[in-house]
PDB file of N, CA and C in Angstrom:
ATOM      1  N   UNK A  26     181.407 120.267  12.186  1.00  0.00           N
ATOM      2  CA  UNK A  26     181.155 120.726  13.531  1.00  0.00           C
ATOM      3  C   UNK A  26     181.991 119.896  14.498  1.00  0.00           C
ATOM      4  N   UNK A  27     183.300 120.428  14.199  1.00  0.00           N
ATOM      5  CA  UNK A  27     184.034 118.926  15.005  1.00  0.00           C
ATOM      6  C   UNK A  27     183.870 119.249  16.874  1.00  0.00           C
ATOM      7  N   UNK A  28     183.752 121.000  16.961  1.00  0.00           N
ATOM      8  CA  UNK A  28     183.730 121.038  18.218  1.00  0.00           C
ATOM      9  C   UNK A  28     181.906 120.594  18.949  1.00  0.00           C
ATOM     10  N   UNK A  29     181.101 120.206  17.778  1.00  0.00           N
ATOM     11  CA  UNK A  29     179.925 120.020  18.481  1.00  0.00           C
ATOM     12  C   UNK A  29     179.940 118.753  19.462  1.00  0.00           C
ATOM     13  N   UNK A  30     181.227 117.741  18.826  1.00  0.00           N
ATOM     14  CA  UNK A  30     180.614 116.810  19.850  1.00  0.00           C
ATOM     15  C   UNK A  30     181.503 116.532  20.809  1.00  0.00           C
ATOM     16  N   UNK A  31     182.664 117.627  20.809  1.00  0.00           N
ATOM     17  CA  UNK A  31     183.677 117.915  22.069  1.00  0.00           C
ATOM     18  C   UNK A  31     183.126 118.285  23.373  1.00  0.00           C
ATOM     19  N   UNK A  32     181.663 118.678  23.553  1.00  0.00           N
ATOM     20  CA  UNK A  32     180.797 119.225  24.568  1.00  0.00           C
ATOM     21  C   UNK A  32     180.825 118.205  25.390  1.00  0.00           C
ATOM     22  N   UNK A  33     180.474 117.119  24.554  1.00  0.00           N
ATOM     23  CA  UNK A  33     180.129 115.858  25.343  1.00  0.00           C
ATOM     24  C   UNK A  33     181.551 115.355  26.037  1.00  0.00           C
ATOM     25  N   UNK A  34     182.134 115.452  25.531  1.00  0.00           N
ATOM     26  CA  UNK A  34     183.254 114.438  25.926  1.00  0.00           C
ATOM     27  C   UNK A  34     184.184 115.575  26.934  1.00  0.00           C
ATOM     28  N   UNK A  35     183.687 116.773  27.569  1.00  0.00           N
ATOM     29  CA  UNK A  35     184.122 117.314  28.388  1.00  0.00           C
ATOM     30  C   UNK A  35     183.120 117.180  29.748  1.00  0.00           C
ATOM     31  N   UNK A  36     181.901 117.284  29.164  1.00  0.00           N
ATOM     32  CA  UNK A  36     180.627 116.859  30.285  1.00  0.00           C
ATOM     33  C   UNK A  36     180.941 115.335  30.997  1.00  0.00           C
ATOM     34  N   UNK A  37     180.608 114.403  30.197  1.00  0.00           N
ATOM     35  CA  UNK A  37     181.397 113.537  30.395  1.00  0.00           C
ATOM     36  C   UNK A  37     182.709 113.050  31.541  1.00  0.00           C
ATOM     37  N   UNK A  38     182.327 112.407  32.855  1.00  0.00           N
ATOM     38  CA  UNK A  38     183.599 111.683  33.114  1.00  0.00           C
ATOM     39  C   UNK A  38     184.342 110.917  32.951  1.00  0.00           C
ATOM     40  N   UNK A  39     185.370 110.663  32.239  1.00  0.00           N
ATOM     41  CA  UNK A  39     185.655 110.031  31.822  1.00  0.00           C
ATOM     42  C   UNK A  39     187.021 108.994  32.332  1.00  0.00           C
ATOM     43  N   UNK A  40     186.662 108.058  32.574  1.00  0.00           N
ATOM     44  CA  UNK A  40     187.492 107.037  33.062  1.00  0.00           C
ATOM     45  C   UNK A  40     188.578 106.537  32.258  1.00  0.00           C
ATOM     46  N   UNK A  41     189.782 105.769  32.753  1.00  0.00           N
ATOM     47  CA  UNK A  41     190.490 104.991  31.264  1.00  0.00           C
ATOM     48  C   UNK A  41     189.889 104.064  31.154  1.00  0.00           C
ATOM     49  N   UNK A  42     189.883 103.560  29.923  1.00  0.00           N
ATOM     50  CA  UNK A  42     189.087 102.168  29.889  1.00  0.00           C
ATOM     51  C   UNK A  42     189.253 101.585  28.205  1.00  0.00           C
ATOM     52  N   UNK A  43     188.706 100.555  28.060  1.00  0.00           N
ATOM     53  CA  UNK A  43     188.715 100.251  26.292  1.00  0.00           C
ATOM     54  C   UNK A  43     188.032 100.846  25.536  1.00  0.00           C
ATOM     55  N   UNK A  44     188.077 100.821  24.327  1.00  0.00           N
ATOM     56  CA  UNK A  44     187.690 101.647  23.107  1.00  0.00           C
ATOM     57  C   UNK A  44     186.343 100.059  22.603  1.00  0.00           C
ATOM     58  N   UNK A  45     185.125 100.121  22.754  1.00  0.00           N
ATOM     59  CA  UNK A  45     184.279  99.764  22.591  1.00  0.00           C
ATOM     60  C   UNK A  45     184.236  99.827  21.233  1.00  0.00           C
ATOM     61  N   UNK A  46     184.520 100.440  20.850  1.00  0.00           N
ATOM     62  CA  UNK A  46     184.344 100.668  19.149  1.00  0.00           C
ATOM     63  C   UNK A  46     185.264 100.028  18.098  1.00  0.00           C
ATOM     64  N   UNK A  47     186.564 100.207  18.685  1.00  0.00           N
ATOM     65  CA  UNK A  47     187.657  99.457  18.342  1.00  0.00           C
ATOM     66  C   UNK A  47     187.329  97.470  18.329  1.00  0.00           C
ATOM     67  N   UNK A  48     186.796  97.398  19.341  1.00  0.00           N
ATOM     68  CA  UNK A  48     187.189  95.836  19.655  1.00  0.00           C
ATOM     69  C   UNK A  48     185.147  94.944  18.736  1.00  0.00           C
ATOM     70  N   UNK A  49     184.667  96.177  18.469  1.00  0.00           N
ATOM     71  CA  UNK A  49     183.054  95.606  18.109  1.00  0.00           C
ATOM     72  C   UNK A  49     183.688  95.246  16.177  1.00  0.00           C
ATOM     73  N   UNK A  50     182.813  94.564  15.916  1.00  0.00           N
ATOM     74  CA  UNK A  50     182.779  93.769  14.545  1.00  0.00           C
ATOM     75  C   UNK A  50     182.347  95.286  13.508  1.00  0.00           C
ATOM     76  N   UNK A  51     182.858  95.236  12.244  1.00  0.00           N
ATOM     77  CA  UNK A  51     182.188  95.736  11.437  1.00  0.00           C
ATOM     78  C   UNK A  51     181.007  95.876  11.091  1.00  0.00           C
ATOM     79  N   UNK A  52     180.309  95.094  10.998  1.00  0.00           N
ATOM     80  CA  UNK A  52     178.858  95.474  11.211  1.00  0.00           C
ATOM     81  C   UNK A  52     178.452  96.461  12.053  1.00  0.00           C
ATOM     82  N   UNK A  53     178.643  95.948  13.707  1.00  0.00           N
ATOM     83  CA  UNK A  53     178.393  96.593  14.352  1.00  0.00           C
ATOM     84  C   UNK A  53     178.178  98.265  14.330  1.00  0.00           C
ATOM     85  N   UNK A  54     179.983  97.986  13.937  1.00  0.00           N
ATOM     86  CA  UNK A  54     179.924  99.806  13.521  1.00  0.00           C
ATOM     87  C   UNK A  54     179.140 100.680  12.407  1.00  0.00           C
ATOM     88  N   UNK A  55     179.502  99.660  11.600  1.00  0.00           N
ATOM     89  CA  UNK A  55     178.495 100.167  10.560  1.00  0.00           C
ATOM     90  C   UNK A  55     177.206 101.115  10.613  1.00  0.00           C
ATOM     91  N   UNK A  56     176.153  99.584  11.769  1.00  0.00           N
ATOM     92  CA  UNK A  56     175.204  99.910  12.084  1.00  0.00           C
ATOM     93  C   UNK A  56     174.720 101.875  13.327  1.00  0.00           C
ATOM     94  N   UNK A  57     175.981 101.387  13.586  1.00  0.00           N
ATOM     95  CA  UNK A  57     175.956 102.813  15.058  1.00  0.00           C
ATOM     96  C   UNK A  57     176.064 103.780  13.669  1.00  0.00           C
ATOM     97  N   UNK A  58     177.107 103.825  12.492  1.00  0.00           N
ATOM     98  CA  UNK A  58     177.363 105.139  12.171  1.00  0.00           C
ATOM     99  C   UNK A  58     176.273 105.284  10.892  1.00  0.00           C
ATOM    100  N   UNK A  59     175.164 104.268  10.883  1.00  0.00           N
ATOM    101  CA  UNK A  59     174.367 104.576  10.278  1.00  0.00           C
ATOM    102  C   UNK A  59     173.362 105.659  11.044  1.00  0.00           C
ATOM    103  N   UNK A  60     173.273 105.068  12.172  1.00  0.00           N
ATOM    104  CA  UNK A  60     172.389 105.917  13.287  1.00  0.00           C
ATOM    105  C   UNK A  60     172.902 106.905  13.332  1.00  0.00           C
ATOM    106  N   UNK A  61     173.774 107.345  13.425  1.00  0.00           N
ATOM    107  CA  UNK A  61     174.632 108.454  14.212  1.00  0.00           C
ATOM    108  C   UNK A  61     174.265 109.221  12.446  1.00  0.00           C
ATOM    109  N   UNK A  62     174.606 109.079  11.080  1.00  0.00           N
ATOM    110  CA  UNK A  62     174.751 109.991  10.230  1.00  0.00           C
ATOM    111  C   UNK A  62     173.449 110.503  10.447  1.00  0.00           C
ATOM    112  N   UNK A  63     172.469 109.895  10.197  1.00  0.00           N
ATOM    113  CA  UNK A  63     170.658 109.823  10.186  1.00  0.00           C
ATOM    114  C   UNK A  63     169.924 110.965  10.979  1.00  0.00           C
ATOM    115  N   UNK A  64     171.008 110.597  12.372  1.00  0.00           N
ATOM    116  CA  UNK A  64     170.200 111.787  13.345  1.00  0.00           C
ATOM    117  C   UNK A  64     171.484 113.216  12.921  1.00  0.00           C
ATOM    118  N   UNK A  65     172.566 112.950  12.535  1.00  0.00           N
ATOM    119  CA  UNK A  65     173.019 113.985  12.076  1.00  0.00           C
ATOM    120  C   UNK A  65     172.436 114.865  10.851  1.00  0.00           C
ATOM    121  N   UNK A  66     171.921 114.377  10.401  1.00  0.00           N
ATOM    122  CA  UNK A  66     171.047 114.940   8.737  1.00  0.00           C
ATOM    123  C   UNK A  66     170.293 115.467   9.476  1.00  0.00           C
ATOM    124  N   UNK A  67     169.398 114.586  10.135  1.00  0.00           N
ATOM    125  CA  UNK A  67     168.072 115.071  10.578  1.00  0.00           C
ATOM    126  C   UNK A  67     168.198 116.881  10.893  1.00  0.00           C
ATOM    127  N   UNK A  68     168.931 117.027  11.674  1.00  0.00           N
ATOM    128  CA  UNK A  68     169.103 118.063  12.357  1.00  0.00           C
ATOM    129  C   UNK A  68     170.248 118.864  11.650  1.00  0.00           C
ATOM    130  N   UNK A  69     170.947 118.759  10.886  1.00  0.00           N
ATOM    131  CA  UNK A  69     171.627 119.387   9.604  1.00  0.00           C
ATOM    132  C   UNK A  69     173.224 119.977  10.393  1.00  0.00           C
ATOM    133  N   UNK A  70     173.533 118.428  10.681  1.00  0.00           N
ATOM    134  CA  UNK A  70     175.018 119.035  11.923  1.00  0.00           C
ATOM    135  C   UNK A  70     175.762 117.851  10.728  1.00  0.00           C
ATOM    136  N   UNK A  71     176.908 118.475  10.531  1.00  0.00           N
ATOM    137  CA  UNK A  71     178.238 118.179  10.158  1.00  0.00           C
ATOM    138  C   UNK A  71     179.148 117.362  10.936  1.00  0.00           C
ATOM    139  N   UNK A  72     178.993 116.109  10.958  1.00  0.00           N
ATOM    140  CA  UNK A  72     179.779 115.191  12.626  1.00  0.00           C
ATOM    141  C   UNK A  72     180.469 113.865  11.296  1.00  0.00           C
ATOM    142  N   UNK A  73     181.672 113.832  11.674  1.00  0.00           N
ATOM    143  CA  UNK A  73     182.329 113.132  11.013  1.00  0.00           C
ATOM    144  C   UNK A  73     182.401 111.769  11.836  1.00  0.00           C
ATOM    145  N   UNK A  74     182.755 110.441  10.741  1.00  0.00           N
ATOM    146  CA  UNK A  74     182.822 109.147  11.577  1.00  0.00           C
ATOM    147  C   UNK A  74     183.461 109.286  12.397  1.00  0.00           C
ATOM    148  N   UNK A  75     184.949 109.927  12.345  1.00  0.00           N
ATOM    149  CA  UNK A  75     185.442 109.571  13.546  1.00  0.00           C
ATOM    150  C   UNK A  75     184.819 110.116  14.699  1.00  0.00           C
ATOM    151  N   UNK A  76     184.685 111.306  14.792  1.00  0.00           N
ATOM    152  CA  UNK A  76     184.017 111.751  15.975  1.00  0.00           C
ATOM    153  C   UNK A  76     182.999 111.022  16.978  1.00  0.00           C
ATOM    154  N   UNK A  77     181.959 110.604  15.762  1.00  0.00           N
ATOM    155  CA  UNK A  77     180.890 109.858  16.275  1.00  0.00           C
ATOM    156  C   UNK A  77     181.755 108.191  16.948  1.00  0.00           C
ATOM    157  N   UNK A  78     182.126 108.041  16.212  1.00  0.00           N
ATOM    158  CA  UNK A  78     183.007 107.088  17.140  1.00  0.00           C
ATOM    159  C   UNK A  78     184.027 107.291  18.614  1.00  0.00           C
ATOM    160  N   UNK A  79     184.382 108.333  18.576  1.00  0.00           N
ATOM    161  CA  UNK A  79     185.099 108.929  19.837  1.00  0.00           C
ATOM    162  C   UNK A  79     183.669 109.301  20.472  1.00  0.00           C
ATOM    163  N   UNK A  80     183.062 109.168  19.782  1.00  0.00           N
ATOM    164  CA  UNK A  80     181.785 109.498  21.117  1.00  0.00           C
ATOM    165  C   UNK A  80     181.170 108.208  21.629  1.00  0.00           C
ATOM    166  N   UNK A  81     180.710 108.018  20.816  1.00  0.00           N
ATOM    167  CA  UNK A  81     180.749 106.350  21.270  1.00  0.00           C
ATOM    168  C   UNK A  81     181.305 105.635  22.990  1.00  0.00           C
ATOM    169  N   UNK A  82     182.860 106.020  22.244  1.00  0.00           N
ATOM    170  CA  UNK A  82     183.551 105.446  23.022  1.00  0.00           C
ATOM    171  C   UNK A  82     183.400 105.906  24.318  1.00  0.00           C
ATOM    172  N   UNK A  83     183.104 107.122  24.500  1.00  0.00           N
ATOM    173  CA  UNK A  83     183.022 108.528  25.870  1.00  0.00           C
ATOM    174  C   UNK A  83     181.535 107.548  26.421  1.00  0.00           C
ATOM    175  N   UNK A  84     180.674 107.726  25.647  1.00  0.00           N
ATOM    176  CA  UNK A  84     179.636 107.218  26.064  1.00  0.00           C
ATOM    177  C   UNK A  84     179.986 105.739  27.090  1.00  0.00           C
ATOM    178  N   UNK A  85     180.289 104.590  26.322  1.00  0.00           N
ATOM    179  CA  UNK A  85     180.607 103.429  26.956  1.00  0.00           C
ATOM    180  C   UNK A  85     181.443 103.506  28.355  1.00  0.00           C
ATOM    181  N   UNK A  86     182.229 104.416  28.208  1.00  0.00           N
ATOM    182  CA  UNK A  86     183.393 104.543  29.671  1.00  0.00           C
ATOM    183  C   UNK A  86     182.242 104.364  30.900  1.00  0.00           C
ATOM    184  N   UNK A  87     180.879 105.176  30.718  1.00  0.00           N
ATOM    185  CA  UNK A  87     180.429 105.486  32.032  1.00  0.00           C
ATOM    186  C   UNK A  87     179.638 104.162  32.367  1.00  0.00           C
ATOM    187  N   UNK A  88     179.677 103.326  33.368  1.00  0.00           N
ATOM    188  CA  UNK A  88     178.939 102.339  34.262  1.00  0.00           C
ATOM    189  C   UNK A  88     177.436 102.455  34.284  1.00  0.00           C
ATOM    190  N   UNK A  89     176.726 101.892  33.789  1.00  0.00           N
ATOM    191  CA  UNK A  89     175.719 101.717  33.506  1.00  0.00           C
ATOM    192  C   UNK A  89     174.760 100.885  34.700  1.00  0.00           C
ATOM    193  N   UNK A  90     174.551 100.844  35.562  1.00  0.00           N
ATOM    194  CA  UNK A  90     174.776  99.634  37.072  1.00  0.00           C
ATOM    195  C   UNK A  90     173.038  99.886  37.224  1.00  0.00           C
ATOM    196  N   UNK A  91     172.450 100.646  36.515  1.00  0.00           N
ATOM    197  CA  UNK A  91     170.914 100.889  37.157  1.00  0.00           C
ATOM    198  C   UNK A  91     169.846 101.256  36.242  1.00  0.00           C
ATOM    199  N   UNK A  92     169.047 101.120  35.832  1.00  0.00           N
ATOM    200  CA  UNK A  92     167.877 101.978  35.033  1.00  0.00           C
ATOM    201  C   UNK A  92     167.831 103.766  35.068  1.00  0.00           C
ATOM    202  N   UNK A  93     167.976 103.804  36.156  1.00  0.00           N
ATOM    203  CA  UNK A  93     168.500 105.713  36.292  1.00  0.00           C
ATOM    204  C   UNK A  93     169.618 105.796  35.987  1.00  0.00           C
ATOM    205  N   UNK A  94     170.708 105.111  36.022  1.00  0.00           N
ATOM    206  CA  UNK A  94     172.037 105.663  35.532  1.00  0.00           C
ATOM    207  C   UNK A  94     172.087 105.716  33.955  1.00  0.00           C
ATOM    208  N   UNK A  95     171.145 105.063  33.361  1.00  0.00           N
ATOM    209  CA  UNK A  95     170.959 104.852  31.629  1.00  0.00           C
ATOM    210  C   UNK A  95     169.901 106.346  31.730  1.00  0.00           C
ATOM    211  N   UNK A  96     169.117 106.234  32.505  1.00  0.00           N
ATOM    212  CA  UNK A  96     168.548 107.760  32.167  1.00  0.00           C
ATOM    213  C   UNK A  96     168.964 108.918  32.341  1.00  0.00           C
ATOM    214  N   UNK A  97     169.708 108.704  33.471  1.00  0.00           N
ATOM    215  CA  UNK A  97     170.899 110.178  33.863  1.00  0.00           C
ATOM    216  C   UNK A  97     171.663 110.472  32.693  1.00  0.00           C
ATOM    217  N   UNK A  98     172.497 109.572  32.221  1.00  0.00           N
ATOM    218  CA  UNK A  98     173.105 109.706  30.839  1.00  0.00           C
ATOM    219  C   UNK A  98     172.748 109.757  29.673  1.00  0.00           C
ATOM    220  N   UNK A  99     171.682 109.602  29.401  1.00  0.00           N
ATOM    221  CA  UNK A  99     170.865 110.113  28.226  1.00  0.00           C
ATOM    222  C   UNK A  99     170.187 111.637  28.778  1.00  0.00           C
ATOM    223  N   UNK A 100     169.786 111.711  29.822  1.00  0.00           N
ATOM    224  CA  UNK A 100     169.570 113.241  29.851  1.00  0.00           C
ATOM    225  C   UNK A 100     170.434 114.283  29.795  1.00  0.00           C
ATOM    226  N   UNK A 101     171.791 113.793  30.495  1.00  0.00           N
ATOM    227  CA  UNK A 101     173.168 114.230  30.572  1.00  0.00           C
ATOM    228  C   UNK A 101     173.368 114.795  28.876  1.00  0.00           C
ATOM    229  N   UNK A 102     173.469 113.887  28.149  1.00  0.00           N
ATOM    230  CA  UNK A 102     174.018 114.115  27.323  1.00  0.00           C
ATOM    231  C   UNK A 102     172.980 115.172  25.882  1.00  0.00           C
ATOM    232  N   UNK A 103     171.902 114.884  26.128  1.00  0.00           N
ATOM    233  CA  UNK A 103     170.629 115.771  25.449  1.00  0.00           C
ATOM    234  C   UNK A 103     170.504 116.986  25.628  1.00  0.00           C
ATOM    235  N   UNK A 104     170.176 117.324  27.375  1.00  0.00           N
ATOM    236  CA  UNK A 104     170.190 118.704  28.052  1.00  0.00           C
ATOM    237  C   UNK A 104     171.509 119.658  28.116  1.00  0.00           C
ATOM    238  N   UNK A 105     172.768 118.672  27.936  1.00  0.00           N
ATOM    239  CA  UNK A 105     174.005 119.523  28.172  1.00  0.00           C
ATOM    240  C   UNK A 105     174.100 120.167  26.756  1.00  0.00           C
ATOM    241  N   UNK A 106     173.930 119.511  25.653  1.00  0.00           N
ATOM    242  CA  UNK A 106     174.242 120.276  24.214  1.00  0.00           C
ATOM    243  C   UNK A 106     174.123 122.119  24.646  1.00  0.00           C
ATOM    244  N   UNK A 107     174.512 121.749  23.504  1.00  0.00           N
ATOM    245  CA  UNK A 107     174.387 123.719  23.392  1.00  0.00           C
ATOM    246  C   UNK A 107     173.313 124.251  22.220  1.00  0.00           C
ATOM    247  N   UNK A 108     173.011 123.298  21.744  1.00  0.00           N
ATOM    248  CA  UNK A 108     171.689 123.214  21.085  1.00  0.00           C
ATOM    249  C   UNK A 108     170.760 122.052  20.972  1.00  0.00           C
ATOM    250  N   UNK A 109     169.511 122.484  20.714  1.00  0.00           N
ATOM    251  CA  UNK A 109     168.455 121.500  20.809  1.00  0.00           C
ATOM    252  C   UNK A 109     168.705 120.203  19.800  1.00  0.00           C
ATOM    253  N   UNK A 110     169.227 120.769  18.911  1.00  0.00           N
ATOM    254  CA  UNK A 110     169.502 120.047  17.432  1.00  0.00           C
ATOM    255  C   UNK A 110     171.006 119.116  17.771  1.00  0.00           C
ATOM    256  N   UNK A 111     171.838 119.606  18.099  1.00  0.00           N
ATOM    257  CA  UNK A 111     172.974 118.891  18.766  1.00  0.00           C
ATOM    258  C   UNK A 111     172.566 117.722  19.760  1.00  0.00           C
ATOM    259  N   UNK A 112     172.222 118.009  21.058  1.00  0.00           N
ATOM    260  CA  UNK A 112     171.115 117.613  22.023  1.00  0.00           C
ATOM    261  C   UNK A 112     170.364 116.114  21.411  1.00  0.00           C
ATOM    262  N   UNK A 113     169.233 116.460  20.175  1.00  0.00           N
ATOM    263  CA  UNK A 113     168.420 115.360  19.697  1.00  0.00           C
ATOM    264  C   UNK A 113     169.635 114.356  19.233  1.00  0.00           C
ATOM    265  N   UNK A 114     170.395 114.513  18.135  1.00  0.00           N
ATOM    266  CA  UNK A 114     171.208 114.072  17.565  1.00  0.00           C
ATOM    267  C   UNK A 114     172.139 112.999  18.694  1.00  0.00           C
ATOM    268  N   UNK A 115     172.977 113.816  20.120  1.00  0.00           N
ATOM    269  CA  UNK A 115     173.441 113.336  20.689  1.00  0.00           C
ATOM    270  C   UNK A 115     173.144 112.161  21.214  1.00  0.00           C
ATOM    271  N   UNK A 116     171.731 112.551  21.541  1.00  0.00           N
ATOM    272  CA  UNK A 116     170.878 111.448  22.234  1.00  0.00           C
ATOM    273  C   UNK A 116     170.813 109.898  21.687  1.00  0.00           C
ATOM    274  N   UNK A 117     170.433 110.162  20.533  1.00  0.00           N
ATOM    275  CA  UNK A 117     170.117 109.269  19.602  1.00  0.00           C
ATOM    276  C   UNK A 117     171.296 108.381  19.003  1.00  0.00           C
ATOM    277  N   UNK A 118     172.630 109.013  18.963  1.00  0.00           N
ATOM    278  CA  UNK A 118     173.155 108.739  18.928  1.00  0.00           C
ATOM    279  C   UNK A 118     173.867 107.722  20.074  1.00  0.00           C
ATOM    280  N   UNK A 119     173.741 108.186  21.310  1.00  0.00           N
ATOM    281  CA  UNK A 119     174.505 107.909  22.686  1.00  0.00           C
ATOM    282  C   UNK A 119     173.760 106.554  22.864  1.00  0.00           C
ATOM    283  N   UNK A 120     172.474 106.612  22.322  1.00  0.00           N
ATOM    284  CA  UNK A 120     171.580 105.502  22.662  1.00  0.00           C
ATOM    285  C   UNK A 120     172.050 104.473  21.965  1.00  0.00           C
ATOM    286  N   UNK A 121     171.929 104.675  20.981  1.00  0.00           N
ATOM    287  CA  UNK A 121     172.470 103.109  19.952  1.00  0.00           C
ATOM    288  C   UNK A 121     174.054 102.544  20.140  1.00  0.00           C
ATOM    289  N   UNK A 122     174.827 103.426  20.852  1.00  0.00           N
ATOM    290  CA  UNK A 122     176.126 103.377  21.213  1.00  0.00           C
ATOM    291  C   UNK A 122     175.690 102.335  21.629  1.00  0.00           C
ATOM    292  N   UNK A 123     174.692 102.519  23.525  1.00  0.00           N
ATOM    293  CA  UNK A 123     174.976 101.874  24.413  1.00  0.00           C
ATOM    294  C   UNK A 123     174.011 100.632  23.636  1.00  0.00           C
ATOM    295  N   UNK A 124     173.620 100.760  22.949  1.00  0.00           N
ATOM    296  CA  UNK A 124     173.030  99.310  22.804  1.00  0.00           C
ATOM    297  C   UNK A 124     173.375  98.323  21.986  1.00  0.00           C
ATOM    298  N   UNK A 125     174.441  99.313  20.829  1.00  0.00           N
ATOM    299  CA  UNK A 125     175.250  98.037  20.307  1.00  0.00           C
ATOM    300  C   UNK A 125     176.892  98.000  20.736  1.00  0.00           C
ATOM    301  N   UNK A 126     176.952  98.774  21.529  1.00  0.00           N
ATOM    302  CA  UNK A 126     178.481  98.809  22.085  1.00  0.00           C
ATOM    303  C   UNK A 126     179.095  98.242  23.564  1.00  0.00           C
ATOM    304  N   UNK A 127     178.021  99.010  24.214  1.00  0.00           N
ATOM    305  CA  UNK A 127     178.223  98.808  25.603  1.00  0.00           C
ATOM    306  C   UNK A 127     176.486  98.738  26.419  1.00  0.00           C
ATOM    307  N   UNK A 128     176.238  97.617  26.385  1.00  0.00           N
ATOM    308  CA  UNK A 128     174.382  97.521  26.984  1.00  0.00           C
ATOM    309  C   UNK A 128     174.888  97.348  28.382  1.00  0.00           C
ATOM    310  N   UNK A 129     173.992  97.868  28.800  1.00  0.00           N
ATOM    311  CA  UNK A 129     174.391  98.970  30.221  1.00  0.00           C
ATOM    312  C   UNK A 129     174.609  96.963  31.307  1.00  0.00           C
ATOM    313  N   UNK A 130     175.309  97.126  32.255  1.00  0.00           N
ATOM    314  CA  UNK A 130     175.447  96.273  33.440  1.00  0.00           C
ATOM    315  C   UNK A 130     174.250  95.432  33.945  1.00  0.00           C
ATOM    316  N   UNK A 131     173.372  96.238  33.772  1.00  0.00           N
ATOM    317  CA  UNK A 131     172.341  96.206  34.828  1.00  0.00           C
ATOM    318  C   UNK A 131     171.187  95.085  34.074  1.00  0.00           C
ATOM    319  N   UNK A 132     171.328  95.517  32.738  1.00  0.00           N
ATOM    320  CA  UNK A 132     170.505  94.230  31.666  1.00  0.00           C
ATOM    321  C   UNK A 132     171.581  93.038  30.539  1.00  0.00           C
ATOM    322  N   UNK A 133     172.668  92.833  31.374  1.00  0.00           N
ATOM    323  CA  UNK A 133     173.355  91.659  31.398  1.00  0.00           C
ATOM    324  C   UNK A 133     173.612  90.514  32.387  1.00  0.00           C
ATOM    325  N   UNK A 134     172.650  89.125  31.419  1.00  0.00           N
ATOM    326  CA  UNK A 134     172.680  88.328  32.680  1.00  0.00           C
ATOM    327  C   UNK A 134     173.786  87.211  32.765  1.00  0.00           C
TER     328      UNK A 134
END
């Protein structure tokens, strides 16, 4: 489903910026594309590493500066799917991004 997670990354504004994914430790990644396969099964979507990693990365671009801006973008990215099952997956995914990739501004002291 390579175009399932192209939705996002058109919804998405997207800034230039670094590749979060690129510069995080192996583990790290590991850990995200464990999440990311998990909620992909769950819901029976076909999303390849790389993708989930280019999503990742889409995810991290956006500024995180507030408690609503972490919720805007998790709703952003759930409600925009084109399915419910895409949607859950995204979410879940977008979430563990920001928490092992890019933890939002606003809860860094």
């Amino acid at each position: 489903m390579r175009a399932g997670i192209a939705f996002v990354a058109l919804m998405l504004v997207v800034i230039a910026c670094s590749k979060p994914t690129t510069d995080s430790s192996a583990d790290l990644t590991g850990q995200y594309l464990t999440i990311a396969r998990i909620a992909a099964d769950r819901t029976q979507l076909d999303i390849s590493d790389a993708e989930w990693l280019e999503f990742a990365d889409l995810v991290c671009s956006r500024q995180l500066l507030n408690e609503q801006d972490y919720e805007d973008l998790i709703a952003e990215i759930q409600n925009g799917a084109p399915t419910p099952a895409l949607g859950r997956a995204a979410r879940d995914a977008g979430q563990s991004a920001i928490s092992l990739f890019c933890p939002p501004e606003f809860r860094r002291d």
